[in-house]
mmCIF file of C-alpha atoms in Angstrom:
data_model
loop_
_atom_site.group_PDB
_atom_site.id
_atom_site.type_symbol
_atom_site.label_atom_id
_atom_site.label_comp_id
_atom_site.label_asym_id
_atom_site.label_seq_id
_atom_site.Cartn_x
_atom_site.Cartn_y
_atom_site.Cartn_z
ATOM 1 C CA MET A 1 -14.090 -8.898 -22.174
ATOM 2 C CA GLN A 2 -15.117 -8.012 -18.735
ATOM 3 C CA ALA A 3 -12.437 -7.981 -16.272
ATOM 4 C CA ASN A 4 -13.304 -8.444 -12.528
ATOM 5 C CA ILE A 5 -12.473 -5.349 -10.711
ATOM 6 C CA SER A 6 -9.681 -5.974 -7.823
ATOM 7 C CA LEU A 7 -9.345 -2.828 -5.210
ATOM 8 C CA GLY A 8 -6.269 -5.118 -4.011
ATOM 9 C CA ARG A 9 -4.217 -2.945 -6.567
ATOM 10 C CA GLN A 10 -5.366 0.490 -5.908
ATOM 11 C CA GLY A 11 -4.496 -0.538 -2.436
ATOM 12 C CA LEU A 12 -1.146 -1.175 -3.481
ATOM 13 C CA HIS A 13 -0.086 2.193 -6.378
ATOM 14 C CA PHE A 14 -2.212 3.896 -3.232
ATOM 15 C CA TRP A 15 1.262 2.785 -1.587
ATOM 16 C CA TRP A 16 3.230 3.635 -4.239
ATOM 17 C CA CYS A 17 1.997 7.294 -4.230
ATOM 18 C CA VAL A 18 3.037 7.694 -0.381
ATOM 19 C CA LYS A 19 6.312 6.007 -0.278
ATOM 20 C CA THR A 20 7.736 8.128 -3.809
ATOM 21 C CA SER A 21 5.649 11.106 -3.250
ATOM 22 C CA GLN A 22 8.686 12.532 -0.324
ATOM 23 C CA ASN A 23 5.802 14.077 1.356
ATOM 24 C CA ASN A 24 4.964 16.374 -1.114
ATOM 25 C CA VAL A 25 0.666 16.263 -1.368
ATOM 26 C CA GLU A 26 0.709 17.851 -5.505
ATOM 27 C CA LEU A 27 3.014 15.186 -6.671
ATOM 28 C CA PHE A 28 1.547 12.729 -4.312
ATOM 29 C CA LYS A 29 -2.030 13.688 -6.378
ATOM 30 C CA GLU A 30 -0.997 13.607 -9.939
ATOM 31 C CA LYS A 31 0.532 9.762 -9.017
ATOM 32 C CA TRP A 32 -2.964 9.010 -7.420
ATOM 33 C CA PHE A 33 -4.938 10.684 -10.115
ATOM 34 C CA TYR A 34 -2.545 9.003 -13.228
ATOM 35 C CA LEU A 35 -3.737 5.127 -12.434
ATOM 36 C CA LEU A 36 -6.955 6.826 -14.142
ATOM 37 C CA TYR A 37 -4.760 6.575 -17.389
ATOM 38 C CA HIS A 38 -3.550 3.859 -17.078
ATOM 39 C CA ILE A 39 -5.781 2.170 -16.565
ATOM 40 C CA CYS A 40 -6.634 2.486 -19.634
ATOM 41 C CA ASN A 41 -3.243 2.243 -21.047
ATOM 42 C CA GLN A 42 -2.116 5.345 -21.106
ATOM 43 C CA HIS A 43 0.947 5.764 -19.417
ATOM 44 C CA HIS A 44 2.172 9.754 -20.810
ATOM 45 C CA TRP A 45 -0.083 12.750 -19.824
ATOM 46 C CA ASP A 46 0.019 16.481 -19.387
ATOM 47 C CA GLY A 47 0.829 16.648 -15.807
ATOM 48 C CA ASN A 48 3.008 19.629 -13.629
ATOM 49 C CA LEU A 49 5.442 16.830 -11.710
ATOM 50 C CA TYR A 50 3.978 13.999 -12.538
ATOM 51 C CA SER A 51 3.776 12.578 -16.473
ATOM 52 C CA LYS A 52 4.478 9.505 -17.152
ATOM 53 C CA CYS A 53 4.347 6.016 -15.593
ATOM 54 C CA THR A 54 7.785 4.631 -13.962
ATOM 55 C CA HIS A 55 7.186 1.260 -15.666
ATOM 56 C CA LYS A 56 9.012 -0.149 -18.764
ATOM 57 C CA SER A 57 7.236 0.114 -22.089
ATOM 58 C CA ILE A 58 5.005 -1.787 -23.020
ATOM 59 C CA ASP A 59 5.550 -2.026 -26.750
ATOM 60 C CA ASP A 60 4.722 -5.630 -27.806
ATOM 61 C CA GLU A 61 1.771 -6.121 -28.858
ATOM 62 C CA ASN A 62 1.769 -9.736 -27.444
ATOM 63 C CA GLU A 63 3.199 -8.226 -24.113
ATOM 64 C CA GLU A 64 0.021 -5.561 -24.098
ATOM 65 C CA ASN A 65 -2.720 -8.156 -25.249
ATOM 66 C CA ARG A 66 -1.081 -9.539 -21.616
ATOM 67 C CA TYR A 67 -3.772 -7.173 -19.113
ATOM 68 C CA LEU A 68 -7.083 -6.431 -19.268
ATOM 69 C CA TRP A 69 -7.539 -2.689 -20.274
ATOM 70 C CA ILE A 70 -10.539 -0.861 -19.383
ATOM 71 C CA ILE A 71 -11.950 1.380 -21.665
ATOM 72 C CA LYS A 72 -12.546 5.502 -21.058
ATOM 73 C CA ASP A 73 -16.361 5.991 -19.477
ATOM 74 C CA THR A 74 -17.727 2.472 -19.305
ATOM 75 C CA PRO A 75 -19.532 1.230 -16.094
ATOM 76 C CA PRO A 76 -16.222 -0.518 -14.696
ATOM 77 C CA PHE A 77 -14.124 2.692 -15.188
ATOM 78 C CA THR A 78 -16.491 4.837 -13.933
ATOM 79 C CA ASN A 79 -16.405 2.749 -10.553
ATOM 80 C CA ILE A 80 -12.854 3.296 -9.800
ATOM 81 C CA GLU A 81 -13.191 7.282 -11.081
ATOM 82 C CA LYS A 82 -15.572 7.253 -8.031
ATOM 83 C CA ILE A 83 -12.862 6.344 -5.663
ATOM 84 C CA VAL A 84 -9.447 7.871 -7.056
ATOM 85 C CA MET A 85 -11.574 10.885 -7.152
ATOM 86 C CA SER A 86 -13.367 10.885 -4.234
ATOM 87 C CA GLN A 87 -13.922 14.208 -2.514
ATOM 88 C CA LEU A 88 -13.164 13.177 1.573
ATOM 89 C CA PHE A 89 -10.193 11.341 0.191
ATOM 90 C CA GLN A 90 -9.008 13.871 -1.534
ATOM 91 C CA ASN A 91 -9.377 16.488 1.976
ATOM 92 C CA ASP A 92 -7.293 13.715 3.427
ATOM 93 C CA MET A 93 -5.170 13.330 1.167
ATOM 94 C CA PRO A 94 -2.782 16.250 3.171
ATOM 95 C CA HIS A 95 -2.694 13.338 6.189
ATOM 96 C CA LEU A 96 -2.167 10.454 4.297
ATOM 97 C CA ILE A 97 0.894 11.039 2.758
ATOM 98 C CA HIS A 98 3.402 11.218 5.545
ATOM 99 C CA GLU A 99 3.738 6.962 6.149
ATOM 100 C CA CYS A 100 2.166 6.485 9.253
ATOM 101 C CA HIS A 101 2.152 2.942 9.703
ATOM 102 C CA THR A 102 1.025 0.837 12.868
ATOM 103 C CA GLY A 103 2.425 -2.221 12.910
ATOM 104 C CA VAL A 104 4.831 -1.087 15.851
ATOM 105 C CA LEU A 105 1.897 -1.081 17.996
ATOM 106 C CA GLU A 106 0.258 -4.591 16.195
ATOM 107 C CA ASN A 107 3.549 -6.175 17.233
ATOM 108 C CA PHE A 108 3.435 -4.723 20.591
ATOM 109 C CA HIS A 109 -0.123 -6.167 20.970
ATOM 110 C CA SER A 110 0.517 -9.056 19.624
ATOM 111 C CA LEU A 111 3.642 -9.384 21.887
ATOM 112 C CA ALA A 112 0.881 -8.471 25.286
ATOM 113 C CA LEU A 113 -1.080 -11.546 23.993
ATOM 114 C CA LYS A 114 1.431 -13.689 25.519
ATOM 115 C CA TYR A 115 1.857 -11.965 28.737
ATOM 116 C CA ARG A 116 -1.485 -11.582 29.292
ATOM 117 C CA THR A 117 -3.767 -13.842 27.565
ATOM 118 C CA LYS A 118 -7.795 -13.424 26.466
ATOM 119 C CA ARG A 119 -8.885 -16.491 28.100
ATOM 120 C CA ILE A 120 -7.180 -16.076 31.780
ATOM 121 C CA HIS A 121 -9.437 -13.645 34.008
ATOM 122 C CA PHE A 122 -6.849 -11.193 35.573
ATOM 123 C CA GLY A 123 -7.188 -8.830 38.690
ATOM 124 C CA ILE A 124 -5.989 -5.498 38.297
ATOM 125 C CA ASP A 125 -3.116 -6.091 39.667
ATOM 126 C CA GLY A 126 -1.453 -8.597 37.922
ATOM 127 C CA MET A 127 -2.975 -7.127 34.599
ATOM 128 C CA GLU A 128 -0.146 -4.011 35.455
ATOM 129 C CA ALA A 129 2.485 -6.377 35.867
ATOM 130 C CA GLN A 130 1.773 -8.295 32.909
ATOM 131 C CA THR A 131 1.838 -5.412 30.871
ATOM 132 C CA LYS A 132 4.801 -3.928 32.542
ATOM 133 C CA LEU A 133 6.914 -7.357 31.457
ATOM 134 C CA ALA A 134 5.378 -6.664 27.928
ATOM 135 C CA VAL A 135 7.138 -2.983 27.858
ATOM 136 C CA LEU A 136 10.062 -4.723 29.073
ATOM 137 C CA THR A 137 10.416 -7.098 26.802
ATOM 138 C CA HIS A 138 9.247 -5.319 23.669
ATOM 139 C CA ASN A 139 11.370 -2.098 24.623
ATOM 140 C CA ASN A 140 14.473 -5.164 25.028
ATOM 141 C CA ASN A 141 13.780 -6.025 21.610
ATOM 142 C CA THR A 142 12.931 -2.812 19.579
ATOM 143 C CA GLY A 143 16.059 -1.329 17.365
ATOM 144 C CA ARG A 144 17.570 -4.932 17.350
ATOM 145 C CA LYS A 145 17.821 -5.888 13.337
ATOM 146 C CA GLN A 146 15.823 -8.402 11.927
ATOM 147 C CA ALA A 147 16.694 -11.781 11.300
ATOM 148 C CA THR A 148 17.727 -13.072 7.858
ATOM 149 C CA VAL A 149 18.416 -16.222 6.185
ATOM 150 C CA LYS A 150 22.080 -16.859 6.304
ATOM 151 C CA VAL A 151 21.818 -20.083 4.127
ATOM 152 C CA SER A 152 18.556 -20.318 0.596
ATOM 153 C CA ARG A 153 17.374 -23.215 0.089
ATOM 154 C CA SER A 154 17.886 -23.942 -3.839
ATOM 155 C CA ASN A 155 14.413 -25.145 -4.677
ATOM 156 C CA THR A 156 13.144 -20.358 -3.337
ATOM 157 C CA GLU A 157 12.720 -18.081 -5.939
ATOM 158 C CA GLU A 158 14.035 -14.722 -5.540
ATOM 159 C CA GLU A 159 10.697 -12.470 -5.303
ATOM 160 C CA GLY A 160 9.931 -10.951 -7.909
ATOM 161 C CA ALA A 161 11.321 -13.401 -10.654
#
């Protein structure tokens, strides 16, 4: 059976590695490279800082058969290995582990569109005034607690359920 490989899972694995590596490049590398073991249903390996998967053990044969494991040295494995072991990516690893997100900047730009829409042409003075309004609004709302739902609906499930 041939599996259709999605790079979405590798992206999730990447962010998990970033969040759990405590800015340690060597730990990040071991966690990132272990993906090649995990996709082949190998959950223990020789590692200095990280040598086994953190998920629960897959002992049940029915549970194991739920997943499409990749066979080592097949074309799908080789393609994933090229991505995971990319020298360009490895050179960037020391810079990638700092968990730097652009979410705040993206939020500001979204808010700025409220004040200076792209559909209307503004002069430089108007653009400056509207940008200042966006900055003031953004700064006023930065650091506020995130809204929470006080009453949950009975027909919703918790995440991961």
